[in-house]
CSV table of C-alpha atoms in Angstrom, one decimal:
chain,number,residue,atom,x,y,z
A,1,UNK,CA,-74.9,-25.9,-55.2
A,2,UNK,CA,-72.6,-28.5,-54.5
A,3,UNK,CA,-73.2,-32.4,-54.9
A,4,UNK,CA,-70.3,-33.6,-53.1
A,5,UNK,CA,-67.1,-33.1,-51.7
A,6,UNK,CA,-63.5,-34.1,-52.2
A,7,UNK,CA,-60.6,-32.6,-50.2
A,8,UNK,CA,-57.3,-32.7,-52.4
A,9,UNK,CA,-54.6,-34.3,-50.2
A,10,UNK,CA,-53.0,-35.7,-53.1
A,11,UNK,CA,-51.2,-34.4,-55.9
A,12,UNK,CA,-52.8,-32.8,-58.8
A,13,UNK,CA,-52.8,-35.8,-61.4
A,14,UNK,CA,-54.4,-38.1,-58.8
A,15,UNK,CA,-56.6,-35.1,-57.8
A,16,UNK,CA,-57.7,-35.0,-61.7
A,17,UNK,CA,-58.7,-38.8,-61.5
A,18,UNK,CA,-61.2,-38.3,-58.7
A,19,UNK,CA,-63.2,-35.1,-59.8
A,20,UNK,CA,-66.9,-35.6,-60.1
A,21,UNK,CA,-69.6,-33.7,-61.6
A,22,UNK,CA,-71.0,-30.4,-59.1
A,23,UNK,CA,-68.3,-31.2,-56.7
A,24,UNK,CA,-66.5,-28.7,-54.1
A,25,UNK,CA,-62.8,-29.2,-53.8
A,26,UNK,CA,-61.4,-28.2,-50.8
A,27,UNK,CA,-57.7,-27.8,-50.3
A,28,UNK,CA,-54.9,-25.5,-48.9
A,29,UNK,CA,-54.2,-22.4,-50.6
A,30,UNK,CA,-50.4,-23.0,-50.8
A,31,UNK,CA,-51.1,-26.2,-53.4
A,32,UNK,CA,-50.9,-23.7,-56.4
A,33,UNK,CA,-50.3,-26.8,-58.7
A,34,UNK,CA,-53.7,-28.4,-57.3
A,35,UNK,CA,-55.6,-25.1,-58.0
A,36,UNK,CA,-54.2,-24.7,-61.1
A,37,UNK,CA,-55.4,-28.4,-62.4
A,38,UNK,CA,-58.5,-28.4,-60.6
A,39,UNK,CA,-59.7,-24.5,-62.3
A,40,UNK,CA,-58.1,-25.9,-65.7
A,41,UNK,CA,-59.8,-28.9,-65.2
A,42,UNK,CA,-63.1,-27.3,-64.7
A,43,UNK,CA,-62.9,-25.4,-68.2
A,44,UNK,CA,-61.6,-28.0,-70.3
A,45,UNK,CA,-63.9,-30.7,-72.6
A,46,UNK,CA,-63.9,-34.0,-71.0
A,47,UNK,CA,-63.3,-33.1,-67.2
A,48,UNK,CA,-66.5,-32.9,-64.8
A,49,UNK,CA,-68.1,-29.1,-63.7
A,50,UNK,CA,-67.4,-27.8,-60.4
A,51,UNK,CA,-69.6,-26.3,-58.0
A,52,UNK,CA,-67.0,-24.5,-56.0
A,53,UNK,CA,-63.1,-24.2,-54.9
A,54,UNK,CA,-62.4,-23.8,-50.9
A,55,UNK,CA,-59.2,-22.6,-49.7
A,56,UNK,CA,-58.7,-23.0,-46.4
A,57,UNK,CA,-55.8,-22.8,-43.8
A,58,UNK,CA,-55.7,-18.9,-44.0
A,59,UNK,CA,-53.3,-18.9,-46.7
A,60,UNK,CA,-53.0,-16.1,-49.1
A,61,UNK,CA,-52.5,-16.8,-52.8
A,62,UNK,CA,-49.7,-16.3,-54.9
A,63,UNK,CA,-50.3,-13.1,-56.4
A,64,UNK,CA,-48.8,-14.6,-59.8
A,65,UNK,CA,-51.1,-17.4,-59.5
A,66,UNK,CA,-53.7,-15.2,-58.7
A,67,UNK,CA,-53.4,-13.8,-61.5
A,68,UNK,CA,-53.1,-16.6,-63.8
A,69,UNK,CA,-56.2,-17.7,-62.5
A,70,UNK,CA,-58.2,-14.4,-63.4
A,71,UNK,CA,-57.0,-14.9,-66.7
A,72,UNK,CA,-58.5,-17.9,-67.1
A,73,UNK,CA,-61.8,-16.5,-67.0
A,74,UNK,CA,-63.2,-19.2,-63.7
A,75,UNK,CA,-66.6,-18.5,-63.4
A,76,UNK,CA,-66.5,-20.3,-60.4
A,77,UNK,CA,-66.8,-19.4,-56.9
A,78,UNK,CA,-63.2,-19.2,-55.1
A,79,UNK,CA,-64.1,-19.4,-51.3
A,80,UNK,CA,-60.9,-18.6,-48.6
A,81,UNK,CA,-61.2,-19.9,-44.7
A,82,UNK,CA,-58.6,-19.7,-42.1
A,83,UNK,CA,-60.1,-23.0,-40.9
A,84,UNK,CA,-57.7,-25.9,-41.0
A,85,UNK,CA,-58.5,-28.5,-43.6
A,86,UNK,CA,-60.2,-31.3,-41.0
A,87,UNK,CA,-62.4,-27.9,-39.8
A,88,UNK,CA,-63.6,-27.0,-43.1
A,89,UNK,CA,-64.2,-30.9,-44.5
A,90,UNK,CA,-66.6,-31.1,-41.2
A,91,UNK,CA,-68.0,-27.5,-41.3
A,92,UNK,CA,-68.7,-28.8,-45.4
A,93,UNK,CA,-70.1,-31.9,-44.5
A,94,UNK,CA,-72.7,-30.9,-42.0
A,95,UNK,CA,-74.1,-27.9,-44.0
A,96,UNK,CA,-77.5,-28.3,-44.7
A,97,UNK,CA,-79.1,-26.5,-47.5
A,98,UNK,CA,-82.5,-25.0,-47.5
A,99,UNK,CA,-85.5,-25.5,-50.0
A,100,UNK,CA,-86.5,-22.1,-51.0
A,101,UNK,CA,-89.4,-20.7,-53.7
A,102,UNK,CA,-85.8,-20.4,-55.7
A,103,UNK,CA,-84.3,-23.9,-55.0
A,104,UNK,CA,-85.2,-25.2,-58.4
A,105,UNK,CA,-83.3,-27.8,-58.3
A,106,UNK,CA,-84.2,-29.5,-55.2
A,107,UNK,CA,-87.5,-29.0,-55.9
A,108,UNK,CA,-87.6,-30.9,-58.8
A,109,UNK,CA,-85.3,-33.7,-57.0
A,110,UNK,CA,-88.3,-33.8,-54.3
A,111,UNK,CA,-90.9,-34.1,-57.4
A,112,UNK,CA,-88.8,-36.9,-59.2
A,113,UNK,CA,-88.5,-38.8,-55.7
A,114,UNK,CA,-92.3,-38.4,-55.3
A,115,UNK,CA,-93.3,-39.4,-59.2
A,116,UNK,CA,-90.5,-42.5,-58.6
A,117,UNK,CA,-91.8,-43.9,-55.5
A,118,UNK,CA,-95.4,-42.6,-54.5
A,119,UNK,CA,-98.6,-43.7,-56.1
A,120,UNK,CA,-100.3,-40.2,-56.7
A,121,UNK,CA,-103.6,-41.7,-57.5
A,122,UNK,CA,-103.6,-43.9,-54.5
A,123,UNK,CA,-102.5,-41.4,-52.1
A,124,UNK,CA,-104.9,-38.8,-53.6
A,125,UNK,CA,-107.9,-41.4,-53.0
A,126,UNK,CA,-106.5,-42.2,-49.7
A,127,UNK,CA,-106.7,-38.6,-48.5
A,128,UNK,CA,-110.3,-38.1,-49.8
A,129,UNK,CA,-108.9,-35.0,-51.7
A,130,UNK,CA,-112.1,-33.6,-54.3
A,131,UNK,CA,-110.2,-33.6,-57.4
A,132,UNK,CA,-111.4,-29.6,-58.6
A,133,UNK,CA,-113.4,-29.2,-62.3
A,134,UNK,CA,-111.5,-26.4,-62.7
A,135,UNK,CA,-107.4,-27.2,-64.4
A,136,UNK,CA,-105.1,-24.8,-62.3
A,137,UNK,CA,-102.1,-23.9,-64.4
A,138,UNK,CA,-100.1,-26.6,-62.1
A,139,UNK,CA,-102.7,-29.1,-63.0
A,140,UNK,CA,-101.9,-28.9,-66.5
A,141,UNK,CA,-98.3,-28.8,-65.8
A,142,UNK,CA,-98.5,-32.0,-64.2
A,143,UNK,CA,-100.9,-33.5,-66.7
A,144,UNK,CA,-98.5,-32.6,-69.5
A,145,UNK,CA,-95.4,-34.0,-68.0
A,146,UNK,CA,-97.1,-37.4,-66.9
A,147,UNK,CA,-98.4,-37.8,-70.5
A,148,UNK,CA,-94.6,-37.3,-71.8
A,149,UNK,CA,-93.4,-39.1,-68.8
A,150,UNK,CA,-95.4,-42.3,-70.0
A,151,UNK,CA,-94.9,-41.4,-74.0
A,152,UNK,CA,-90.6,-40.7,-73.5
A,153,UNK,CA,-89.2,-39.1,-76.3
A,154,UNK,CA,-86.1,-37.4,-77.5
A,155,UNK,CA,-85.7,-33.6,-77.4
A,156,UNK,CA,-83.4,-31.5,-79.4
A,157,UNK,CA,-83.0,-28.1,-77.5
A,158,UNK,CA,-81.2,-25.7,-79.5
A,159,UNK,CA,-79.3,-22.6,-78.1
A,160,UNK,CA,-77.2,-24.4,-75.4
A,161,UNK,CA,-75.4,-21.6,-74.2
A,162,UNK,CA,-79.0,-20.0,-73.5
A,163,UNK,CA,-79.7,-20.0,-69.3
A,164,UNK,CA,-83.5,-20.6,-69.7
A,165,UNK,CA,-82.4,-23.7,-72.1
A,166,UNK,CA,-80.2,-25.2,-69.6
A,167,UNK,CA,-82.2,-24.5,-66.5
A,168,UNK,CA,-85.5,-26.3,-68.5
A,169,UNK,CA,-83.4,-28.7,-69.5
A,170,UNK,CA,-82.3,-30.4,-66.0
A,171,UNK,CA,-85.7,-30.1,-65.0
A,172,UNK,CA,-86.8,-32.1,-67.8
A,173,UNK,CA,-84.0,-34.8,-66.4
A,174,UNK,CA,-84.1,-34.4,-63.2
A,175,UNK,CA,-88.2,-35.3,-63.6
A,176,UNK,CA,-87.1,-38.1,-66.2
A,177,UNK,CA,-89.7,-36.4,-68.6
A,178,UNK,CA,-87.6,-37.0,-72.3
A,179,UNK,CA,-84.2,-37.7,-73.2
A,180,UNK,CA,-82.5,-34.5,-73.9
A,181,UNK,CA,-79.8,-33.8,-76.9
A,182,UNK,CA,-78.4,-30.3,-76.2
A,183,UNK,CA,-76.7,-28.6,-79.2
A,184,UNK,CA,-73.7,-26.7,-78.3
A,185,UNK,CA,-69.9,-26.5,-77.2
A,186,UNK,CA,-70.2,-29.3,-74.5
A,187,UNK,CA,-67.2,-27.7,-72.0
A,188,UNK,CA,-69.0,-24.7,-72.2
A,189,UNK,CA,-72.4,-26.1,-71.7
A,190,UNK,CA,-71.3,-27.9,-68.9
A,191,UNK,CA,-69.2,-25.1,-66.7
A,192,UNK,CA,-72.2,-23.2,-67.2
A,193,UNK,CA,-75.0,-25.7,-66.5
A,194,UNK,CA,-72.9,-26.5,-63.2
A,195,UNK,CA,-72.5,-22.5,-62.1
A,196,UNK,CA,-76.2,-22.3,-62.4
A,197,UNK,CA,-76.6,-26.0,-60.0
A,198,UNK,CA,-78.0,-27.7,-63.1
A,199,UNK,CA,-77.6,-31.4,-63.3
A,200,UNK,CA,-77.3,-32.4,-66.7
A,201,UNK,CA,-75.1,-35.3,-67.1
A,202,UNK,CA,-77.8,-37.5,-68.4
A,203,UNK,CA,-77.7,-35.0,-71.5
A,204,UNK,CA,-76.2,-35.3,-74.5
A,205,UNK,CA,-74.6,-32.6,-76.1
A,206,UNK,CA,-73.6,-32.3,-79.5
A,207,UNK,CA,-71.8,-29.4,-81.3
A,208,UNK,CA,-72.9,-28.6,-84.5
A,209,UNK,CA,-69.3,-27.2,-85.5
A,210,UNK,CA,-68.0,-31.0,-85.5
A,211,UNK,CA,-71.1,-33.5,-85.0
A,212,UNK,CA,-70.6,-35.7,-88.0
A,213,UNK,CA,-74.1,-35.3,-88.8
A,214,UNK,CA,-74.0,-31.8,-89.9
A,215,UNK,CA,-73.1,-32.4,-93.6
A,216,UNK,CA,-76.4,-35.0,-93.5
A,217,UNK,CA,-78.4,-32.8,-91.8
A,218,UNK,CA,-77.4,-30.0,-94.3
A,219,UNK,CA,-78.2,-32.9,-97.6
A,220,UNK,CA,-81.7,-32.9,-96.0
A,221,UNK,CA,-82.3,-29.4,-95.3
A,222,UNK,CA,-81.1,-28.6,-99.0
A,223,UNK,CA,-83.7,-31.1,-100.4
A,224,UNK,CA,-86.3,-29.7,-98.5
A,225,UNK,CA,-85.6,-26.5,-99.6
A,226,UNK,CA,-84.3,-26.7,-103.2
A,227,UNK,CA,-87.8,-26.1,-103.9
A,228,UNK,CA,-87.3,-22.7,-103.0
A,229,UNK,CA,-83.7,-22.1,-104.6
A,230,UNK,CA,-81.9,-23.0,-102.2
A,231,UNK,CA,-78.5,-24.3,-103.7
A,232,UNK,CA,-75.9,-26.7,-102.4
């Protein structure tokens, strides 16, 4: 799912400068050197997660580049038009994505608008709605995130690299529920959050390998467990 747009007419550093989070790229297939940054780009620490790369102009890769770019391992879709670049920019713009059962995240954009800007109490006593004795599953739901909602705290979530953890994760955000510390390699976190249409730029992520609060973290764990032998 993409969040934006850009169409690289420029050359790759400049290209580099402009990426932004969940953002299709579109450019002609000939500009191996933009492809190149932009894929590289999308695996390495530091540079925003794509949603999607469009080729247009009914150009055929490189087969060497091609296969540089398998090698890379993108886990990102690679889309090919003949459409000329003005064509597909337009034909991008005015797509319209559709709210499905399955559109998690634009579901819980629509919630988060609704929390942000509605009064549910007054709009509930303005429709005359019976509020039921009976606490649906969705009921409680609600309750629980509006009592978080009100009470913000920080979340650690372990197991970044875990779908289910990621997917909960920008619906936590995207609701505003808690402030979220992901543990975890953040360029891997990221690609993957971004290949699943999961915003979660308001996260942090920390890896454990190099956070420099493992070794305090450890100090405590080992005094709360020295009890039980546990040696440093």
């Amino acid at each position: 799912e993409a969040t934006s747009f850009m169409v690289a007419g420029m050359t790759a550093e400049h290209c580099l400068e402009r990426l932004k989070e969940g953002q299709a790229v579109i450019f002609p297939a000939d500009r191996s050197d933009v492809l190149l940054a932009v894929a590289s780009a999308h695996v390495a620490e530091g540079f925003p997660s794509l949603s999607a790369i469009i080729l247009n102009g009914g150009l055929k890769l490189h087969p060497r580049i091609a296969d540089l770019v398998d090698g890379i391992g993108l886990r990102l879709p690679i889309i090919e038009t003949d459409s000329g670049t003005f064509e597909t920019a337009s034909a991008a713009a005015h797509a319209r994505g559709r709210v499905t059962v399955a559109s998690a995240r634009k579901i819980d954009t629509a919630l988060a608008l609704m929390d942000r800007y509605v009064d549910g109490a007054d709009l509930v006593a303005q429709l005359a709605i019976p509020i039921p004795s009976v606490t649906t599953p969705q009921m409680f739901e609600y309750q629980l995130l509006d009592r978080a909602r009100d009470n913000r705290k920080r979340i650690v979530l372990p197991e970044g690299d875990d779908d289910r953890i990621l997917k909960a994760a920008g619906r936590l955000l995207q609701r505003q529920v808690a402030d979220l510390t992901i543990l975890g390699e953040e360029a891997e976190i990221r690609s993957r959050a971004a290949e699943l249409g999961v915003d979660i730029s308001n996260a942090l992520v920390v890896s454990p390998k190099t956070s420099d609060l493992a070794e305090k973290f450890a100090d405590q764990y080992f005094e709360l467990r020295k009890h039980k032998g546990m040696t440093p």
